[in-house]
Short mmCIF file of C-alpha atoms and ligand atoms in Angstrom, two decimals:
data_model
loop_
_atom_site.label_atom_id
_atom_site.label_comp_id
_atom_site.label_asym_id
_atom_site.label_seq_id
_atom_site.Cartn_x
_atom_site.Cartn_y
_atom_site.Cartn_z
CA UNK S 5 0.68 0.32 18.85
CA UNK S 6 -2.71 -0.47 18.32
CA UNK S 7 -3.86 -1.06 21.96
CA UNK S 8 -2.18 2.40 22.58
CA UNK S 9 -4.07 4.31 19.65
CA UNK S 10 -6.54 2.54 20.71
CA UNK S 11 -7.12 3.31 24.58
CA UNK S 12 -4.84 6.72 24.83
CA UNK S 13 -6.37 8.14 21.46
CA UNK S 14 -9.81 6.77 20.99
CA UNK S 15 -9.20 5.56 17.43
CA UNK S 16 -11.66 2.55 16.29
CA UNK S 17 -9.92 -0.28 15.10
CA UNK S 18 -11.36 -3.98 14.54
CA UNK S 19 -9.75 -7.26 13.58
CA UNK S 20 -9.95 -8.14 9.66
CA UNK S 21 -11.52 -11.65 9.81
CA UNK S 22 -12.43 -13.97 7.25
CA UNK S 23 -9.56 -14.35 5.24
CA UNK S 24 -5.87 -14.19 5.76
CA UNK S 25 -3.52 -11.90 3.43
CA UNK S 26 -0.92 -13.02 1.72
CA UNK S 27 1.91 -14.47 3.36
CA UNK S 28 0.17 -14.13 7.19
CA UNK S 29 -0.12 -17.23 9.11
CA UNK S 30 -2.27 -15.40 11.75
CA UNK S 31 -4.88 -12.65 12.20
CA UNK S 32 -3.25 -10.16 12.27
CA UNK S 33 -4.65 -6.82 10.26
CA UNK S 34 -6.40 -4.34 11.77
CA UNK S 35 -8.65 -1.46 10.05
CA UNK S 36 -11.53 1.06 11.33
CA UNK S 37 -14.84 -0.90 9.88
CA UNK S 38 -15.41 0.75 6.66
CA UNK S 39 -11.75 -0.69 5.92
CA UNK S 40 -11.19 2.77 4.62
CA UNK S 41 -7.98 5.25 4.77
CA UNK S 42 -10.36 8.16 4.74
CA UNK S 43 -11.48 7.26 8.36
CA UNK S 44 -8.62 6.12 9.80
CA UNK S 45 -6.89 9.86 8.61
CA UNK S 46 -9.88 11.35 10.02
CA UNK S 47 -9.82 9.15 13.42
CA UNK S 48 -6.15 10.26 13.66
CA UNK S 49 -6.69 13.91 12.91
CA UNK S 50 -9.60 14.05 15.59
CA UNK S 51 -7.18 12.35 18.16
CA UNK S 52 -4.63 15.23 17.09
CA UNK S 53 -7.24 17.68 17.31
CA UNK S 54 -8.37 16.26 20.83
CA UNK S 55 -4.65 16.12 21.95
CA UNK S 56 -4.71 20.30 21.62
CA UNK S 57 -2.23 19.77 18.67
CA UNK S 58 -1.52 22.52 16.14
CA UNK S 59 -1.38 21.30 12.36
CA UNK S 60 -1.03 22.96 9.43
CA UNK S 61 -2.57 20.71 6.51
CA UNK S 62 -2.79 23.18 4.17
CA UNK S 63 0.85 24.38 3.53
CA UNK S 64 3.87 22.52 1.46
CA UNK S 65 7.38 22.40 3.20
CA UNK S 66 9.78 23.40 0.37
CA UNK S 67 13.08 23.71 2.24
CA UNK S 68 14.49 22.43 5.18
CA UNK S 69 17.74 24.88 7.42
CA UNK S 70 20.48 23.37 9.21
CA UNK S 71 23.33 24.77 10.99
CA UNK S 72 26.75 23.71 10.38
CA UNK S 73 26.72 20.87 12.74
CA UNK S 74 24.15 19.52 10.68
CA UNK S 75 20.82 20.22 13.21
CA UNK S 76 17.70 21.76 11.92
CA UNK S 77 16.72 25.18 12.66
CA UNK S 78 13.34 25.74 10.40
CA UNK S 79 11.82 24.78 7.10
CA UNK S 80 10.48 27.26 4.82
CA UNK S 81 6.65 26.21 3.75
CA UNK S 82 4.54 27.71 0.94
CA UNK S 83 0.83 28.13 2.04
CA UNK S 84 -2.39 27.37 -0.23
CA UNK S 85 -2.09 30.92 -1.44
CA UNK S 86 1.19 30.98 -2.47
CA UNK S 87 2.68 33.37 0.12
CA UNK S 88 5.90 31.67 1.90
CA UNK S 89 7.06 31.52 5.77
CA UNK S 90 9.99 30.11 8.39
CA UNK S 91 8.91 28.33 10.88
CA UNK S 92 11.99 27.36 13.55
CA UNK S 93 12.41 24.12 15.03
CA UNK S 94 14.29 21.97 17.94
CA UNK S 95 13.54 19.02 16.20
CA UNK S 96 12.10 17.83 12.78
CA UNK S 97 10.53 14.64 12.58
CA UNK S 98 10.38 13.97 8.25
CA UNK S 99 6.64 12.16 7.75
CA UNK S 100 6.38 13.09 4.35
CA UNK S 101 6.79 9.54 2.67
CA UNK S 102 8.58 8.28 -0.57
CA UNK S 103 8.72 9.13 -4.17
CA UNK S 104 5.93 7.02 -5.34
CA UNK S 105 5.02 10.47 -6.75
CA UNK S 106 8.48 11.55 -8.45
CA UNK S 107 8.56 9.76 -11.78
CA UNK S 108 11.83 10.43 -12.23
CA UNK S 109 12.87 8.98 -9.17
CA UNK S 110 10.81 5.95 -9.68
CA UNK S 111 12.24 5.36 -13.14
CA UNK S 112 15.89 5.75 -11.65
CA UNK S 113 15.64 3.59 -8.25
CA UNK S 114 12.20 1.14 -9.59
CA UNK S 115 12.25 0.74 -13.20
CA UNK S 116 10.29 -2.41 -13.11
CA UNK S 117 7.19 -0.42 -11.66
CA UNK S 118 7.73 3.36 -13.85
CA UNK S 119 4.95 2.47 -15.91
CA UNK S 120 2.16 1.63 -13.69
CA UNK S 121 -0.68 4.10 -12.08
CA UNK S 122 0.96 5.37 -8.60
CA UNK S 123 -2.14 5.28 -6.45
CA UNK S 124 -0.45 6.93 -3.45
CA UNK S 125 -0.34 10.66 -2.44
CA UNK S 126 0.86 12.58 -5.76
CA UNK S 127 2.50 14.57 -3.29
CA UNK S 128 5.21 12.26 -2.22
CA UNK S 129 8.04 13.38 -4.39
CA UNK S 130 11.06 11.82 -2.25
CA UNK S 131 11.82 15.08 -0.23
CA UNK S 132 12.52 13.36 2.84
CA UNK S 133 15.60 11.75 0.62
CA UNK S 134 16.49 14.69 -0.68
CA UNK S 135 16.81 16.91 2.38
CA UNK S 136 18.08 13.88 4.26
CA UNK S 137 21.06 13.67 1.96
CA UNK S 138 22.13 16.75 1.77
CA UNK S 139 22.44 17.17 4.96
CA UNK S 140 24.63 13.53 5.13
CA UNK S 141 21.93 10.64 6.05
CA UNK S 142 22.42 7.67 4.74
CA UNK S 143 19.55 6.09 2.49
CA UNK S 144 18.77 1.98 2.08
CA UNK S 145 16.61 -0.14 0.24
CA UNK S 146 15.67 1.97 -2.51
CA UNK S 147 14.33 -0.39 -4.59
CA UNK S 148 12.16 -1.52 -2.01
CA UNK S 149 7.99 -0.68 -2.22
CA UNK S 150 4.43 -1.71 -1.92
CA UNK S 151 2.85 -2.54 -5.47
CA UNK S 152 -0.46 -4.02 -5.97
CA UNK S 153 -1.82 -5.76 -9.01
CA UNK S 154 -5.79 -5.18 -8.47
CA UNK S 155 -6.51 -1.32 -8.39
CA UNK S 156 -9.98 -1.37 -10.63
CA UNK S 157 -9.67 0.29 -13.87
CA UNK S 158 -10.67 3.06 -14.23
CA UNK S 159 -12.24 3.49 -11.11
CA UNK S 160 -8.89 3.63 -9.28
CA UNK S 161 -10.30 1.62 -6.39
CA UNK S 162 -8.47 -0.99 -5.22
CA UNK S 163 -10.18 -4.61 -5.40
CA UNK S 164 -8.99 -6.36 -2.07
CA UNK S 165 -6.56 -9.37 -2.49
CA UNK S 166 -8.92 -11.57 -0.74
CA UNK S 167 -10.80 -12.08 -3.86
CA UNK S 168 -7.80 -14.02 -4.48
CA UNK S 169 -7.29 -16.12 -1.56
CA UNK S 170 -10.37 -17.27 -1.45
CA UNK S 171 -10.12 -18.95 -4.88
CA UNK S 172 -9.84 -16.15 -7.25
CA UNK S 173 -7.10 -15.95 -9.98
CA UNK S 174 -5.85 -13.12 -12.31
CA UNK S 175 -6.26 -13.68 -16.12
CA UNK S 176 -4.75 -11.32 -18.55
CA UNK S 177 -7.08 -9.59 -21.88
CA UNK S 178 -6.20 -12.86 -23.71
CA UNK S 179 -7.62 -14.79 -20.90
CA UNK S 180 -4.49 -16.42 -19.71
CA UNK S 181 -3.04 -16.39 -16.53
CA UNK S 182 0.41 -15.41 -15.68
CA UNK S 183 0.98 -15.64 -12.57
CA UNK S 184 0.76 -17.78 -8.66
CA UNK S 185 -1.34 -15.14 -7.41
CA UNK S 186 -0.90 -16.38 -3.87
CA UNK S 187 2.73 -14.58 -4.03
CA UNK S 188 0.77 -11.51 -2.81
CA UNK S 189 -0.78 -7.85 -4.11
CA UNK S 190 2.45 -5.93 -3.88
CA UNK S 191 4.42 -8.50 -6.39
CA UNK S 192 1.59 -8.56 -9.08
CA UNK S 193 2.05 -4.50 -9.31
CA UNK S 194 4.79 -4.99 -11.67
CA UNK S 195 2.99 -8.30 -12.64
CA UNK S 196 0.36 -6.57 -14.38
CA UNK S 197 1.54 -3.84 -15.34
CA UNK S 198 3.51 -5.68 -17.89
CA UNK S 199 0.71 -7.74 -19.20
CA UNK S 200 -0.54 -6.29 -22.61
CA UNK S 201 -2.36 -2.68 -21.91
CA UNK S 202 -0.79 -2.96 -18.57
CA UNK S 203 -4.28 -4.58 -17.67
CA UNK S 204 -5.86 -7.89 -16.00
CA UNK S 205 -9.14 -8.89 -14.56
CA UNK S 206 -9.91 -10.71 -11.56
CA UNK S 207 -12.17 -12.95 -11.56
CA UNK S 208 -13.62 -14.78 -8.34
CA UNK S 209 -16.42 -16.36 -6.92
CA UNK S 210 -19.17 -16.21 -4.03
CA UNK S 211 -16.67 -16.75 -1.29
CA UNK S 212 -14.45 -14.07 -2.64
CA UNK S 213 -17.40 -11.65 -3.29
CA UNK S 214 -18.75 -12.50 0.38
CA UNK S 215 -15.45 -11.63 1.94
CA UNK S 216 -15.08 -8.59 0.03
CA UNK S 217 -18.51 -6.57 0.77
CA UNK S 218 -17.18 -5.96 4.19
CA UNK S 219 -14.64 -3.28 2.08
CA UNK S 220 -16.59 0.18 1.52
CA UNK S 221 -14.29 0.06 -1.71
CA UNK S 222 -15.91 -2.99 -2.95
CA UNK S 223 -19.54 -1.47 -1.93
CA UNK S 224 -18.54 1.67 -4.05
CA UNK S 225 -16.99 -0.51 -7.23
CA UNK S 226 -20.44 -2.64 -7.00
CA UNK S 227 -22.46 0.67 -6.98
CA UNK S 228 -20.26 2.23 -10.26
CA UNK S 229 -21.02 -0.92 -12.20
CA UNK S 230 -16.82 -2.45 -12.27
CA UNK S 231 -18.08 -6.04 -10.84
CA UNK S 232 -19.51 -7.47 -13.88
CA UNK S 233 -21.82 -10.71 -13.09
CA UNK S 234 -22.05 -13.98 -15.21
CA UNK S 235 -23.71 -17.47 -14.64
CA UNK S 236 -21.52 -19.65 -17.15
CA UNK S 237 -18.38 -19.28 -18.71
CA UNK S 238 -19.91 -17.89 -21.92
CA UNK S 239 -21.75 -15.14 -20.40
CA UNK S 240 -18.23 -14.23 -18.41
CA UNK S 241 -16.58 -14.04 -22.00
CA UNK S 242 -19.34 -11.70 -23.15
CA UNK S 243 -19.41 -9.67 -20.17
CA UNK S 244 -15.97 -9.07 -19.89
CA UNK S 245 -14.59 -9.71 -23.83
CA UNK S 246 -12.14 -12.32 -22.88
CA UNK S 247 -12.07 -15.37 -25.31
CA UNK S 248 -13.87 -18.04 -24.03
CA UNK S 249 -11.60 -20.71 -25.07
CA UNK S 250 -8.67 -19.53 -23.01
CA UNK S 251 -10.81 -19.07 -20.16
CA UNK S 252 -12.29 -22.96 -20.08
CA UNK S 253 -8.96 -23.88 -20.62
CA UNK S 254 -7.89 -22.07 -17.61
CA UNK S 255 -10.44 -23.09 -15.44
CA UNK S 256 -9.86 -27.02 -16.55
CA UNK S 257 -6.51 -26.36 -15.90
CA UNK S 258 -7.13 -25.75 -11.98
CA UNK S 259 -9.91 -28.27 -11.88
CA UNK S 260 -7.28 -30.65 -13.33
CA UNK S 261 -4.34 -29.61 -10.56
CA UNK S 262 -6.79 -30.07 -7.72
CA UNK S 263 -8.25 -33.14 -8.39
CA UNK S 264 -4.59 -34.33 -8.73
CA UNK S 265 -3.53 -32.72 -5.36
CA UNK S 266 -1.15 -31.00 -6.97
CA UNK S 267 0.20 -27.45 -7.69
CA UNK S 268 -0.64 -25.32 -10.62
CA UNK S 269 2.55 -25.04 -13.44
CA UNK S 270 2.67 -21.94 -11.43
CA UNK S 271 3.04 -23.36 -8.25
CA UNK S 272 0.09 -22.21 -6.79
CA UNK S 273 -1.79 -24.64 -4.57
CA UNK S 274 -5.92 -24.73 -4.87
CA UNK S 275 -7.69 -25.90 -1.97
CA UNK S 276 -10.18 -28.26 -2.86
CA UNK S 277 -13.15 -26.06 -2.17
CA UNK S 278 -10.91 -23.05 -4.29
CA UNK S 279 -12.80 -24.88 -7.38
CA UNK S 280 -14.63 -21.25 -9.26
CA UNK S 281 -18.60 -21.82 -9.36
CA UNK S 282 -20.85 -19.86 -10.64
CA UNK S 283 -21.84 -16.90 -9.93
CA UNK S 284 -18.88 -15.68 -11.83
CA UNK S 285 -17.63 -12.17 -10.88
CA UNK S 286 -15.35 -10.32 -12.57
CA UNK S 287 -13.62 -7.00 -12.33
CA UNK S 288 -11.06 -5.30 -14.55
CA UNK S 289 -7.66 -3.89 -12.83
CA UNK S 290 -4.33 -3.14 -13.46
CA UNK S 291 -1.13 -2.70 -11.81
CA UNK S 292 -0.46 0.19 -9.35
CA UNK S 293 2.64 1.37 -7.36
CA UNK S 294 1.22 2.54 -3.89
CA UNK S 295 3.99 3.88 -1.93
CA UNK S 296 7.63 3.91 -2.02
CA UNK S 297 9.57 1.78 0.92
CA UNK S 298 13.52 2.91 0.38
CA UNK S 299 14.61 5.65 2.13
CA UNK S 300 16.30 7.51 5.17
CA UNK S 301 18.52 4.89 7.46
CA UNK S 302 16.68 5.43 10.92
CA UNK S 303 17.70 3.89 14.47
CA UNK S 304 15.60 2.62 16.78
CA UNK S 305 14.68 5.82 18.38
CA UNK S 306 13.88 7.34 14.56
CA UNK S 307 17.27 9.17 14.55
CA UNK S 308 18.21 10.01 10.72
CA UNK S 309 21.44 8.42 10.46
CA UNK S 310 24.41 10.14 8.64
CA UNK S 311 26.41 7.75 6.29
CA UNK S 312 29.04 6.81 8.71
CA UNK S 313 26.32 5.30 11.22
CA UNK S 314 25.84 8.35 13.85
CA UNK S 315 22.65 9.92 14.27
CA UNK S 316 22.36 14.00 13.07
CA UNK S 317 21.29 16.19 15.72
CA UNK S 318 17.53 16.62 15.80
CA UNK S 319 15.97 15.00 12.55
CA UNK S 320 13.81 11.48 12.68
CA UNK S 321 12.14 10.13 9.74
CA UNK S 322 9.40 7.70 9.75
CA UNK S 323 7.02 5.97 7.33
CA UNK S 324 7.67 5.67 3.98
CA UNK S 325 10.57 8.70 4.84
CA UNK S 326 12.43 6.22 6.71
CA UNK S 327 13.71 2.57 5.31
CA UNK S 328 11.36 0.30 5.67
CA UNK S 329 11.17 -3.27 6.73
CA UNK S 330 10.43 -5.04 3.46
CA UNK S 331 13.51 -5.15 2.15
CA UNK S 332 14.91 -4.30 -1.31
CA UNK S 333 11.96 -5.27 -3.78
CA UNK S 334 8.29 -5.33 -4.12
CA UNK S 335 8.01 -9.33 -2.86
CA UNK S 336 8.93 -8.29 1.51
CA UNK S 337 5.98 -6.29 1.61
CA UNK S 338 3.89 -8.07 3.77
CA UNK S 339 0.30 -6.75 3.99
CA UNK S 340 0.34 -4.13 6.97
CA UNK S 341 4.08 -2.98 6.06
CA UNK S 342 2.92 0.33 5.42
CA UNK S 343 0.69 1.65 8.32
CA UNK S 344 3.67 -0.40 10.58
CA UNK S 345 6.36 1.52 9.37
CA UNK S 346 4.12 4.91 9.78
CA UNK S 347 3.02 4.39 12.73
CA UNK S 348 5.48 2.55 15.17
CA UNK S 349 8.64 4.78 13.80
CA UNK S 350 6.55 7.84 13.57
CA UNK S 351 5.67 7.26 17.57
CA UNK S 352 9.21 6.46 18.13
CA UNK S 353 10.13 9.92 16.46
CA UNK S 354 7.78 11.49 17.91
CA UNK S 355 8.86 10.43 21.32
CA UNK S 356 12.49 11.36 20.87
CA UNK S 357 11.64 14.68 19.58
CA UNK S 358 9.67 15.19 22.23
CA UNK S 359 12.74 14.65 24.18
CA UNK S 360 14.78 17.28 22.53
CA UNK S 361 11.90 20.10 22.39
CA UNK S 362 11.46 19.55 26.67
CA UNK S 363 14.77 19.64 27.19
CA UNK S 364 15.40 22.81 25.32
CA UNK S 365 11.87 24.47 27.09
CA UNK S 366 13.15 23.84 30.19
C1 FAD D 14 -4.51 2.86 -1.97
C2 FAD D 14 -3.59 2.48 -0.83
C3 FAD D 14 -3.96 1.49 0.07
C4 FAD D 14 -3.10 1.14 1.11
N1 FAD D 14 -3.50 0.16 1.99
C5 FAD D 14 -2.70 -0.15 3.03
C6 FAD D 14 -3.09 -1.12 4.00
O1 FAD D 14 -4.18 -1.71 3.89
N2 FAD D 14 -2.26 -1.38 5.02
C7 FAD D 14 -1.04 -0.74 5.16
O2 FAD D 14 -0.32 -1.00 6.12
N3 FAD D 14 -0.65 0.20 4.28
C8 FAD D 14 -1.44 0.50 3.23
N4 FAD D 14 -1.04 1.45 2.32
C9 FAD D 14 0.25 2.12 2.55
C10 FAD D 14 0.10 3.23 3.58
O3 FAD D 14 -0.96 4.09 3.21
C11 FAD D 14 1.42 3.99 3.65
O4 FAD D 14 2.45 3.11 3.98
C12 FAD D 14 1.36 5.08 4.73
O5 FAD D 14 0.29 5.97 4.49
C13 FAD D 14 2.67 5.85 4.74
O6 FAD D 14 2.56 6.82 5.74
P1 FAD D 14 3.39 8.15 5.68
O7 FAD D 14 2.94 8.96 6.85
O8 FAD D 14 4.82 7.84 5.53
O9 FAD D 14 2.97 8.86 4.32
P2 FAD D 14 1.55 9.34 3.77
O10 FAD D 14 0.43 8.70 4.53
O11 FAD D 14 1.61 9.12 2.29
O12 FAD D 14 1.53 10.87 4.10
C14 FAD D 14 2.54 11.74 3.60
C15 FAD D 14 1.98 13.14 3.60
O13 FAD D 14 3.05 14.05 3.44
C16 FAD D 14 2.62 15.08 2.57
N5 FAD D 14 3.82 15.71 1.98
C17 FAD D 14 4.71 15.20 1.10
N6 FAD D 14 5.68 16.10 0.82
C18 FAD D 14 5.39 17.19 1.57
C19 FAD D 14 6.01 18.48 1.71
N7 FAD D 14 7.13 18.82 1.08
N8 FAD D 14 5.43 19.39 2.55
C20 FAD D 14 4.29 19.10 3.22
N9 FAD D 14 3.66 17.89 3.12
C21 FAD D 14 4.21 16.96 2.30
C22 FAD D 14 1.72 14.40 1.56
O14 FAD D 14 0.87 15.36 0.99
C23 FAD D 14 1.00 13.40 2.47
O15 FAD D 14 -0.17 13.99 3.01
C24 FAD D 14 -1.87 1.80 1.26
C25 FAD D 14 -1.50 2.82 0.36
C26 FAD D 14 -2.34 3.15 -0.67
C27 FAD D 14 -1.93 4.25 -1.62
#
């Protein structure tokens, strides 16, 4: 997928060195340099635009038409301005993600995450599971999503995880941690979230802070003052307000569990160099719900399944649309789950609509 966006559609992507996420036993993560969404959207949209694609950006689908046998004949969008239109179809390919941005939803299929920030697009409001079902499809895994427990607050930036695997550890406003932090971002979503104010700070060293300045997010948190600085212990309780007693006990805590080679009484193993040295940095965050990973049973050419296991005529769903591959919680997201999902079913759906629309034209 990568070579192919890669050398067919002239979008930049580098290897994410330095530190491995969560759960990854390889090098594995790819991101355009800034480590940005904002430029991969853009490098996509320029490969659309270079392709001699049409797209409408600034439009909302509200409805979707099928015929009786269940294939799609149009959708009915509302532009900017408010003024409706039909557009037909010979195939509809559903790319419109979860429900990350349907409360409701959230509270009835993810209760455990219904009170955290949703960082994702406000926009996803589960109509992809909607229209799918009403027209028969199937849905899976609904309780399934990406969380992450280090989105600065208030800034609404998220702090990358590898402030964490490189030694860093998560300490709640009573300066206690709660927590093996090495489970991964997406678990500590609901982690946080239910810590008291829904908040937690992270607090890492130099190796953390070195491997995250190659994140534009990190440059901008530095810039709008959210990485707070502190030499000793007592100028990290005054900087941040976290009582300094719970804090040295924390810290003798891990010094204690790695001088005896073993575990944390969370489980988590420090490496010997994971010991915290000053400079202290710290950063205030709390839990977020990114995107949503339940939805629309797909096949493996992106065919939107009906309940009974055969495919409907001429709708795909991808991304966040589509069941993912995480399973049914927030602990099989594996860093990378996301763009996967969107982009290896979307090219899958977008190949077999192709299909369908050439075989119609000709
Ligand atoms: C802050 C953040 C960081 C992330 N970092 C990573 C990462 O490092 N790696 C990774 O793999 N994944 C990451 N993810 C997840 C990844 O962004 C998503 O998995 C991916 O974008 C999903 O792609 P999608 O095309 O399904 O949906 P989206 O990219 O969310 O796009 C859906 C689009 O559909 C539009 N839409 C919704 N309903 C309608 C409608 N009715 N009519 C018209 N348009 C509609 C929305 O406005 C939106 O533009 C991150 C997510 C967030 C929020």
């Amino acid at each position: 997928m990568i070579d192919w966006l890669m050398e067919k559609h002239g979008v930049e992507f580098e290897l994410v060195t330095g530190f491995l996420y969560p759960g990854h036993s390889r090098l594995r993560m790819h991101g355009p340099k800034s480590r940005t969404g904002a430029d991969l959207e853009q490098a996509l949209l320029a490969a659309v635009s270079n392709a001699g694609i049409d797209l409408i950006t600034g439009a909302s689908v509200e409805d979707i038409y099928a015929d009786a046998s269940g294939r799609v004949v149009g959708v009915r969008c509302r532009r900017s301005d408010g003024a409706t239109e039909d557009l037909g179809c010979q195939a509809l390919i559903l790319a419109c993600c979860g429900f990350a941005g349907d409360a409701q939803m959230v509270r009835q299929y993810i209760t455990e995450i219904a009170d955290a920030e949703c960082c994702g697009h406000l926009s996803n409001t589960g109509d992809a599971v909607r229209w799918g079902t009403a027209l028969g499809a199937a849905t899976a895994d609904m309780g399934a999503y990406q969380g992450h427990g280090s989105v600065a607050h208030p800034h609404s930036l998220p702090l990358t995880w590898a402030v964490i695997t490189k030694g860093g550890i998560l300490v709640n406003t009573n300066g206690q941690r709660f927590s093996n932090e090495m489970r991964g971002y997406s678990e500590h979503g609901a982690e946080v979230a239910a810590q008291p104010d829904h908040i937690a700070w992270d607090i890492f060293g130099a190796p953390g802070h070195e491997a995250a300045e190659g994140f534009y997010d990190y440059r901008e948190l530095r810039k709008l003052g959210a990485v707070k600085m502190a030499d000793t212990l007592e100028a990290l309780s005054e900087v941040t307000g976290l009582p300094l007693s719970y804090l040295k006990a924390e810290f003798s805590a891990i010094e204690e569990a790695i001088s005896a080679g073993k575990p944390d009484r969370f489980g988590r193993n420090f490496a010997e160099n994971d010991v915290l040295k000053p400079p202290f940095y710290a950063v205030k965050v709390n839990g977020a719900l990114f995107h949503t990973q339940g939805g629309l049973v797909i096949d493996d050419q992106a065919r939107v399944l009906r309940k009974g296991g055969e495919p409907l005529p001429n709708l795909f769903a991808g991304g966040g649309a589509a069941r993912g591959v995480s399973g049914d919680s927030n602990y099989g997201y594996l860093s990378g789950n996301g763009l996967l999902t969107a982009t290896t079913f979307g090219r899958l759906a977008g190949i077999s609509a192709a299909r369908i629309a050439e075989a119609a034209d000709a």
